[in-house]
CSV table of C-alpha atoms in Angstrom, one decimal:
chain,number,residue,atom,x,y,z
J,10,MET,CA,0.0,0.0,0.0
J,11,ASP,CA,1.1,3.6,-0.7
J,12,ILE,CA,2.6,4.9,2.6
J,13,VAL,CA,0.8,8.2,2.3
J,14,LYS,CA,-2.5,6.4,1.9
J,15,GLU,CA,-1.7,4.1,4.7
J,16,VAL,CA,-0.9,6.9,7.2
J,17,LYS,CA,-4.1,8.7,6.1
J,18,ASP,CA,-6.3,5.7,6.4
J,19,ILE,CA,-5.0,4.8,9.9
J,20,PHE,CA,-5.4,8.4,11.1
J,21,GLU,CA,-9.0,8.6,9.9
J,22,SER,CA,-9.9,5.2,11.4
J,23,LYS,CA,-8.4,6.1,14.7
J,24,PHE,CA,-9.5,9.7,15.1
J,25,GLN,CA,-12.6,9.9,12.9
J,26,THR,CA,-11.4,13.1,11.2
J,27,LYS,CA,-9.4,14.1,8.3
J,28,PRO,CA,-5.6,14.9,8.8
J,29,VAL,CA,-3.2,17.2,7.1
J,30,LEU,CA,-0.1,15.2,6.0
J,31,PHE,CA,3.6,16.1,5.9
J,32,ALA,CA,6.9,14.3,5.1
J,33,SER,CA,10.5,14.9,6.1
J,34,PRO,CA,13.3,12.9,4.7
J,35,GLY,CA,16.3,11.1,6.0
J,36,ARG,CA,19.7,12.2,5.0
J,37,VAL,CA,23.1,11.0,3.7
J,38,ASN,CA,26.3,13.0,4.2
J,39,LEU,CA,28.9,12.5,1.4
J,40,ILE,CA,31.8,13.8,3.5
J,41,GLY,CA,32.4,15.8,6.6
J,42,GLU,CA,31.6,13.4,9.5
J,43,HIS,CA,31.7,14.7,13.2
J,44,THR,CA,32.6,18.1,12.0
J,45,ASP,CA,29.2,19.8,12.6
J,46,TYR,CA,29.4,20.0,16.4
J,47,ASN,CA,33.0,21.3,15.9
J,48,GLU,CA,31.7,24.2,13.9
J,49,GLY,CA,33.2,22.8,10.7
J,50,PHE,CA,31.9,22.0,7.2
J,51,ILE,CA,29.5,19.3,6.1
J,52,LEU,CA,28.2,18.0,2.8
J,53,PRO,CA,24.7,16.4,3.3
J,54,ALA,CA,21.6,15.8,1.2
J,55,ALA,CA,18.1,14.6,1.8
J,56,ILE,CA,17.2,11.2,0.3
J,57,ASP,CA,14.1,9.4,-1.0
J,58,LYS,CA,13.2,7.9,2.3
J,59,ALA,CA,11.1,9.8,4.8
J,60,VAL,CA,9.0,10.1,8.0
J,61,TYR,CA,5.4,10.7,7.3
J,62,VAL,CA,3.1,12.3,9.8
J,63,ALA,CA,-0.8,12.9,9.7
J,64,VAL,CA,-2.0,15.6,12.1
J,65,SER,CA,-5.1,17.4,13.2
J,66,LEU,CA,-5.4,20.0,16.0
J,67,ARG,CA,-7.6,19.2,19.0
J,68,THR,CA,-9.9,21.5,21.1
J,69,ASP,CA,-8.4,20.3,24.3
J,70,ASP,CA,-4.8,20.1,25.6
J,71,THR,CA,-4.2,16.4,24.9
J,72,ILE,CA,-1.5,15.2,22.7
J,73,HIS,CA,-2.4,11.8,21.3
J,74,LEU,CA,0.4,10.1,19.3
J,75,HIS,CA,0.3,6.8,17.4
J,76,ALA,CA,3.5,5.3,16.0
J,77,VAL,CA,2.5,2.8,13.3
J,78,ASP,CA,5.9,1.2,13.1
J,79,PHE,CA,5.8,0.3,16.8
J,80,ASN,CA,2.0,-0.1,17.0
J,81,GLU,CA,2.2,2.1,20.1
J,82,ASP,CA,0.1,5.1,21.4
J,83,TYR,CA,1.4,7.7,23.7
J,84,ILE,CA,-1.0,10.2,25.3
J,85,VAL,CA,-0.1,13.2,27.5
J,86,THR,CA,-1.4,16.7,28.1
J,87,VAL,CA,0.5,19.7,26.9
J,88,ASN,CA,1.4,20.8,30.4
J,89,GLU,CA,2.4,17.4,31.7
J,90,MET,CA,5.1,16.6,29.1
J,91,ALA,CA,8.4,15.2,30.2
J,92,PRO,CA,11.2,13.1,28.6
J,93,VAL,CA,10.6,9.4,28.5
J,94,VAL,CA,13.5,6.9,28.9
J,95,ASN,CA,14.3,5.5,25.4
J,96,GLY,CA,11.0,6.7,24.2
J,97,TRP,CA,10.1,7.5,20.5
J,98,SER,CA,7.7,10.2,21.8
J,99,ASN,CA,10.7,12.3,22.9
J,100,TYR,CA,11.4,13.4,19.4
J,101,ILE,CA,7.9,14.8,19.2
J,102,LEU,CA,7.4,16.2,22.7
J,103,GLY,CA,10.9,17.8,22.6
J,104,VAL,CA,9.7,19.9,19.6
J,105,VAL,CA,6.5,21.0,21.4
J,106,ASP,CA,8.7,21.9,24.4
J,107,GLN,CA,10.9,24.1,22.1
J,108,LEU,CA,7.9,25.9,20.6
J,109,GLN,CA,6.6,26.6,24.1
J,110,LYS,CA,10.1,27.9,25.3
J,111,ASN,CA,10.0,30.2,22.3
J,112,GLY,CA,6.7,31.7,23.3
J,113,TYR,CA,4.3,29.8,21.0
J,114,ALA,CA,1.2,28.3,22.5
J,115,VAL,CA,0.6,24.8,21.4
J,116,PRO,CA,-2.8,23.2,21.8
J,117,GLY,CA,-3.4,19.4,21.9
J,118,PHE,CA,-3.2,17.5,18.6
J,119,ASN,CA,-3.5,14.0,17.1
J,120,MET,CA,-0.6,12.5,15.2
J,121,VAL,CA,0.0,9.3,13.3
J,122,ILE,CA,3.6,8.6,12.5
J,123,ARG,CA,5.0,6.2,9.8
J,124,GLY,CA,8.4,6.1,8.3
J,125,ASN,CA,10.6,4.2,5.7
J,126,VAL,CA,13.8,5.7,6.9
J,127,PRO,CA,15.5,2.6,8.4
J,128,SER,CA,16.0,3.1,12.1
J,129,GLY,CA,19.5,2.7,13.4
J,130,ALA,CA,21.0,2.9,10.0
J,131,GLY,CA,22.6,6.3,10.4
J,132,LEU,CA,20.1,8.0,8.2
J,133,SER,CA,18.7,10.2,10.8
J,134,SER,CA,15.2,9.1,11.2
J,135,SER,CA,15.0,11.0,14.5
J,136,ALA,CA,15.9,14.3,12.9
J,137,ALA,CA,13.4,13.6,10.1
J,138,LEU,CA,10.6,13.1,12.7
J,139,GLU,CA,11.6,16.3,14.6
J,140,CYS,CA,11.5,18.3,11.3
J,141,ALA,CA,8.2,16.7,10.3
J,142,VAL,CA,6.6,17.6,13.6
J,143,ILE,CA,7.8,21.3,13.8
J,144,PHE,CA,7.0,21.9,10.1
J,145,ALA,CA,3.6,20.4,10.6
J,146,LEU,CA,2.8,22.5,13.8
J,147,ASN,CA,4.1,25.6,12.2
J,148,ASP,CA,1.9,25.2,9.2
J,149,LEU,CA,-1.2,24.2,11.2
J,150,LEU,CA,-0.9,26.9,13.8
J,151,GLY,CA,0.2,29.6,11.2
J,152,LEU,CA,3.3,30.5,13.2
J,153,ASP,CA,5.3,31.6,10.2
J,154,ILE,CA,8.6,30.4,11.8
J,155,PRO,CA,11.6,30.8,9.4
J,156,LYS,CA,12.9,27.4,8.3
J,157,ILE,CA,16.3,28.0,9.8
J,158,ASP,CA,14.7,28.7,13.2
J,159,MET,CA,12.7,25.4,13.0
J,160,VAL,CA,16.0,23.6,12.3
J,161,LYS,CA,17.5,25.1,15.4
J,162,MET,CA,14.4,24.2,17.5
J,163,ALA,CA,14.5,20.6,16.1
J,164,GLN,CA,18.1,20.3,17.0
J,165,LEU,CA,17.5,21.6,20.6
J,166,ALA,CA,14.6,19.1,20.9
J,167,GLU,CA,17.1,16.3,20.4
J,168,HIS,CA,19.5,17.8,22.9
J,169,THR,CA,16.9,18.3,25.7
J,170,TYR,CA,14.5,15.4,25.3
J,171,ALA,CA,16.5,12.7,23.6
J,172,GLY,CA,19.6,13.6,25.4
J,173,VAL,CA,21.9,13.6,22.3
J,174,LYS,CA,24.1,16.7,21.9
J,175,CYS,CA,23.9,16.4,18.1
J,176,GLY,CA,25.2,19.0,15.7
J,177,ILE,CA,23.0,20.8,13.3
J,178,MET,CA,23.6,18.6,10.2
J,179,ASP,CA,20.8,16.2,10.4
J,180,GLN,CA,18.0,18.6,11.0
J,181,PHE,CA,19.5,21.1,8.5
J,182,ALA,CA,19.6,18.5,5.7
J,183,SER,CA,16.2,17.1,6.4
J,184,MET,CA,14.6,20.6,6.3
J,185,MET,CA,16.6,22.5,3.8
J,186,SER,CA,17.6,20.2,0.9
J,187,ILE,CA,16.6,20.5,-2.7
J,188,ASP,CA,16.3,17.9,-5.4
J,189,GLY,CA,19.6,16.7,-7.0
J,190,HIS,CA,22.0,18.8,-4.8
J,191,VAL,CA,24.2,18.4,-1.8
J,192,ILE,CA,24.6,21.3,0.7
J,193,ARG,CA,27.9,22.7,1.7
J,194,LEU,CA,27.1,24.0,5.1
J,195,ASP,CA,29.3,26.1,7.3
J,196,CYS,CA,28.2,24.9,10.8
J,197,ARG,CA,29.5,28.1,12.4
J,198,SER,CA,27.9,30.8,10.3
J,199,LEU,CA,25.2,28.6,8.9
J,200,GLU,CA,26.0,30.0,5.5
J,201,TYR,CA,25.4,27.4,2.8
J,202,ASP,CA,25.5,26.7,-0.9
J,203,TYR,CA,23.7,24.1,-3.0
J,204,ILE,CA,26.1,22.1,-5.1
J,205,PRO,CA,24.6,20.1,-8.1
J,206,PHE,CA,25.2,16.4,-7.7
J,207,ASN,CA,23.5,15.0,-10.8
J,208,PHE,CA,25.9,12.4,-12.0
J,209,LYS,CA,23.8,10.0,-14.1
J,210,ASP,CA,26.7,7.4,-14.4
J,211,ILE,CA,27.4,7.4,-10.6
J,212,SER,CA,24.9,6.3,-7.9
J,213,VAL,CA,24.8,6.7,-4.1
J,214,VAL,CA,24.5,3.2,-2.7
J,215,LEU,CA,24.2,2.4,1.0
J,216,PHE,CA,25.0,-1.0,2.6
J,217,ASN,CA,23.5,-1.5,6.0
J,218,THR,CA,25.5,-3.6,8.5
J,219,GLN,CA,22.3,-4.2,10.5
J,220,VAL,CA,24.4,-3.5,13.5
J,221,THR,CA,22.4,-1.1,15.7
J,222,HIS,CA,24.6,1.5,17.3
J,223,ASN,CA,23.7,1.1,20.9
J,224,LEU,CA,27.0,2.8,21.9
J,225,ALA,CA,26.4,5.8,19.5
J,226,SER,CA,24.6,8.2,21.8
J,227,SER,CA,26.9,8.0,24.8
J,228,GLU,CA,30.1,7.8,22.7
J,229,TYR,CA,28.9,10.6,20.5
J,230,ASN,CA,28.7,12.8,23.6
J,231,THR,CA,32.1,11.6,24.7
J,232,ARG,CA,33.7,12.5,21.4
J,233,ARG,CA,32.3,16.0,21.7
J,234,GLU,CA,33.8,16.3,25.1
J,235,GLU,CA,37.2,15.0,23.9
J,236,CYS,CA,37.2,17.6,21.0
J,237,GLU,CA,36.4,20.4,23.5
J,238,ALA,CA,39.2,19.3,25.7
J,239,GLY,CA,41.6,19.6,22.8
J,240,VAL,CA,40.3,23.1,22.1
J,241,ALA,CA,40.8,24.1,25.8
J,242,ILE,CA,44.4,23.1,25.6
J,243,ILE,CA,45.1,24.9,22.3
J,244,LYS,CA,43.2,28.0,23.5
J,245,LYS,CA,45.7,28.5,26.2
J,246,LYS,CA,48.3,29.3,23.5
J,247,HIS,CA,45.9,30.8,21.0
J,248,PRO,CA,43.1,32.6,22.9
J,249,HIS,CA,41.0,33.3,19.8
J,250,VAL,CA,40.4,29.6,19.3
J,251,GLN,CA,36.6,28.8,19.9
J,252,SER,CA,36.4,25.3,18.3
J,253,LEU,CA,38.4,22.9,16.2
J,254,ARG,CA,37.3,25.0,13.2
J,255,ASP,CA,39.9,27.5,14.2
J,256,VAL,CA,42.6,24.9,14.8
J,257,THR,CA,45.4,23.9,12.3
J,258,LEU,CA,47.0,20.6,12.0
J,259,ASP,CA,50.2,22.0,13.0
J,260,TRP,CA,48.8,23.2,16.3
J,261,VAL,CA,47.3,19.7,17.0
J,262,GLU,CA,50.8,18.2,16.4
J,263,GLN,CA,52.5,21.0,18.5
J,264,TYR,CA,50.2,21.2,21.6
J,265,LEU,CA,48.5,17.9,22.0
J,266,GLU,CA,50.1,14.6,23.4
J,267,LYS,CA,50.9,12.4,20.4
J,268,ASP,CA,48.6,9.4,20.0
J,269,SER,CA,46.5,10.4,23.0
J,270,LYS,CA,42.7,10.1,22.5
J,271,ILE,CA,42.4,13.9,22.4
J,272,TYR,CA,45.2,14.2,19.9
J,273,ASN,CA,43.6,11.6,17.6
J,274,ARG,CA,40.1,13.0,17.8
J,275,CYS,CA,41.4,16.6,17.0
J,276,LYS,CA,43.7,15.3,14.2
J,277,PHE,CA,40.7,13.6,12.5
J,278,VAL,CA,38.4,16.6,12.7
J,279,THR,CA,41.0,19.1,11.4
J,280,GLY,CA,41.8,16.8,8.6
J,281,GLU,CA,38.2,16.1,7.7
J,282,ASN,CA,37.3,19.9,7.3
J,283,GLN,CA,40.2,20.1,4.7
J,284,ARG,CA,39.0,16.9,3.0
J,285,LEU,CA,35.5,18.4,2.6
J,286,LEU,CA,36.8,21.6,1.0
J,287,ASP,CA,39.0,19.5,-1.3
J,288,GLY,CA,36.1,17.4,-2.1
J,289,CYS,CA,33.8,20.3,-3.1
J,290,ASP,CA,36.6,21.4,-5.5
J,291,ALA,CA,36.6,17.9,-6.9
J,292,ILE,CA,32.9,17.9,-7.5
J,293,ALA,CA,33.1,21.2,-9.2
J,294,ASP,CA,35.8,19.8,-11.6
J,295,ASN,CA,33.6,16.6,-12.1
J,296,ASP,CA,36.5,14.6,-10.6
J,297,LEU,CA,34.5,12.0,-8.6
J,298,GLU,CA,37.6,9.7,-8.5
J,299,SER,CA,39.4,12.2,-6.3
J,300,PHE,CA,36.3,12.8,-4.3
J,301,GLY,CA,36.0,9.0,-3.8
J,302,ALA,CA,39.6,8.8,-2.6
J,303,LEU,CA,38.9,11.4,0.0
J,304,MET,CA,36.0,9.3,1.2
J,305,PHE,CA,38.3,6.3,1.8
J,306,GLU,CA,40.6,8.5,3.7
J,307,THR,CA,37.7,9.7,5.9
J,308,HIS,CA,36.8,6.1,6.7
J,309,GLU,CA,40.4,5.3,7.7
J,310,GLY,CA,40.3,8.4,10.1
J,311,LEU,CA,36.9,7.5,11.5
J,312,SER,CA,38.0,4.0,12.2
J,313,LYS,CA,41.6,4.6,13.5
J,314,LEU,CA,41.6,8.1,14.9
J,315,TYR,CA,38.1,8.8,15.9
J,316,GLU,CA,37.3,5.2,16.8
J,317,VAL,CA,33.7,5.2,15.8
J,318,SER,CA,33.7,2.4,13.3
J,319,CYS,CA,33.2,-1.3,13.9
J,320,LYS,CA,34.4,-4.5,12.4
J,321,GLU,CA,31.3,-4.8,10.1
J,322,LEU,CA,31.7,-1.3,8.7
J,323,ASP,CA,35.5,-1.8,8.2
J,324,PHE,CA,34.7,-5.1,6.4
J,325,LEU,CA,32.2,-3.4,4.0
J,326,VAL,CA,34.7,-0.7,3.1
J,327,ASP,CA,37.6,-3.1,2.7
J,328,THR,CA,35.4,-5.3,0.4
J,329,VAL,CA,34.9,-2.5,-2.1
J,330,LYS,CA,38.4,-0.8,-1.9
J,331,GLU,CA,39.8,-2.6,-4.9
J,332,ASN,CA,36.7,-2.6,-6.9
J,333,LYS,CA,37.1,-0.3,-9.9
J,334,ALA,CA,33.3,0.1,-10.0
J,335,VAL,CA,33.3,1.8,-6.6
J,336,LEU,CA,34.9,5.3,-6.6
J,337,GLY,CA,34.6,5.8,-2.8
J,338,SER,CA,33.3,4.3,0.4
J,339,ARG,CA,33.1,5.1,4.1
J,340,MET,CA,31.0,4.6,7.3
J,341,MET,CA,28.4,7.3,7.6
J,342,GLY,CA,26.6,8.7,10.7
J,343,GLY,CA,27.3,8.6,14.4
J,344,GLY,CA,29.2,5.2,14.2
J,345,PHE,CA,29.3,1.8,15.8
J,346,GLY,CA,27.0,0.4,13.1
J,347,GLY,CA,24.6,1.7,10.5
J,348,CYS,CA,25.6,2.1,6.9
J,349,THR,CA,28.4,2.6,4.5
J,350,ILE,CA,27.9,5.1,1.8
J,351,ASN,CA,29.3,4.2,-1.6
J,352,LEU,CA,29.8,6.0,-4.9
J,353,VAL,CA,29.1,3.2,-7.5
J,354,LYS,CA,29.1,3.3,-11.2
J,355,THR,CA,25.5,3.0,-12.1
J,356,SER,CA,26.0,0.5,-14.9
J,357,GLU,CA,27.6,-1.9,-12.4
J,358,ILE,CA,25.4,-1.6,-9.4
J,359,ASP,CA,24.0,-5.1,-9.7
J,360,GLU,CA,27.4,-6.7,-9.8
J,361,VAL,CA,28.7,-4.7,-6.9
J,362,VAL,CA,25.6,-5.4,-4.8
J,363,ALA,CA,25.9,-9.1,-5.5
J,364,ASP,CA,29.5,-9.2,-4.6
J,365,VAL,CA,29.3,-7.2,-1.4
J,366,THR,CA,26.1,-8.8,0.0
J,367,GLY,CA,27.5,-12.2,-0.8
J,368,LYS,CA,30.7,-11.6,0.9
J,369,TYR,CA,29.1,-10.0,3.9
J,370,GLN,CA,26.6,-12.9,4.3
J,371,GLU,CA,29.5,-15.4,4.1
J,372,LYS,CA,31.3,-13.5,6.8
J,373,TYR,CA,28.5,-12.5,9.2
J,374,GLY,CA,25.6,-14.8,8.3
J,375,ILE,CA,23.3,-12.0,7.3
J,376,LYS,CA,22.5,-10.3,4.1
J,377,PRO,CA,22.9,-6.5,4.4
J,378,PRO,CA,19.9,-4.3,3.2
J,379,VAL,CA,20.9,-2.1,0.2
J,380,TYR,CA,19.5,1.3,-0.4
J,381,ILE,CA,20.0,3.0,-3.8
J,382,CYS,CA,19.3,6.7,-3.0
J,383,THR,CA,18.3,9.7,-5.1
J,384,LEU,CA,18.8,13.1,-3.6
J,385,GLN,CA,15.6,14.7,-2.8
J,386,LYS,CA,13.9,17.9,-1.4
J,387,GLY,CA,13.6,18.6,2.3
J,388,THR,CA,10.5,18.7,4.6
J,389,TYR,CA,7.2,19.4,2.8
J,390,LYS,CA,3.4,19.4,3.0
J,391,ILE,CA,1.7,16.7,1.1
J,392,GLU,CA,-1.0,18.0,-1.1
J,393,ILE,CA,-3.8,15.4,-1.5
């Protein structure tokens, strides 16, 4: 069944009224990993997998949520909201909380949620949900909140209710993307450029380890603290330094203890910012082979210096490293599982998929799901 019709039908059956529907996509990030919360550069894009919400306002102060994927309901009043331990409702209630903190009155509402962004795959299903919710409430309540402010509120919802101190990339990509482009975003100034990425002979292919990143949230926050510790040390010598964005590789080598965790984390991030800028130049020159080589370098750094990979991710990257049909590959997302992102010659996708999935199944006993992605627009209202 068409997912939009499914969400609409479930909503009407459950609440006996017609909803308004919205969609917000998951995202990939071609290069620039763990740079966003260090005020660096990123290169994400929304993809053709999304979270869909059907919504109607209520006349009382009750929020009634139904998650189709979990077959679960969550009911609370607007004034009694609080974070739930490991609860999917946090991504919705956190958005309502942000609206309230910014002076917007939010009444009760009904919402049905359904998604086809694979959870735990590093495609930011949580940010997609946050963006769908704030976009929907902004529309239904006529709040006229600028998109960039909705992005910031969605990010803070994840900080406060889900407890993950994420950077701004996931929400920004989910909300702000346009068809057929990647976004080069400066995470300090929030200045951004849309860069065409319409290479018909090259496709973006994801292989899902099916390893869920249980460590990701806590280790993500730890990595952030380690980067901040490096900044604090360097700041003593260079007071203008505010984040790793201001730090050169020479300073990392000069002021941080070699091969310490803090050294390794900071060395990766400073190198990754330069790889992203070099990668944008490569795209502009239609040189995807050079771009792909940078992706392989990024994975090596994420695995050895930043230590957020796992043996399954490393195996997937190693499997394609010598394959001439694969220009680049790396792990993507917070780490410890999820997907690798690969640039694959479109004419040879079937052969590459058969080779990689076969070897992975032989090694780990499971066949990794494969997603061939097209780059899509960000959060939108569905016109029926």
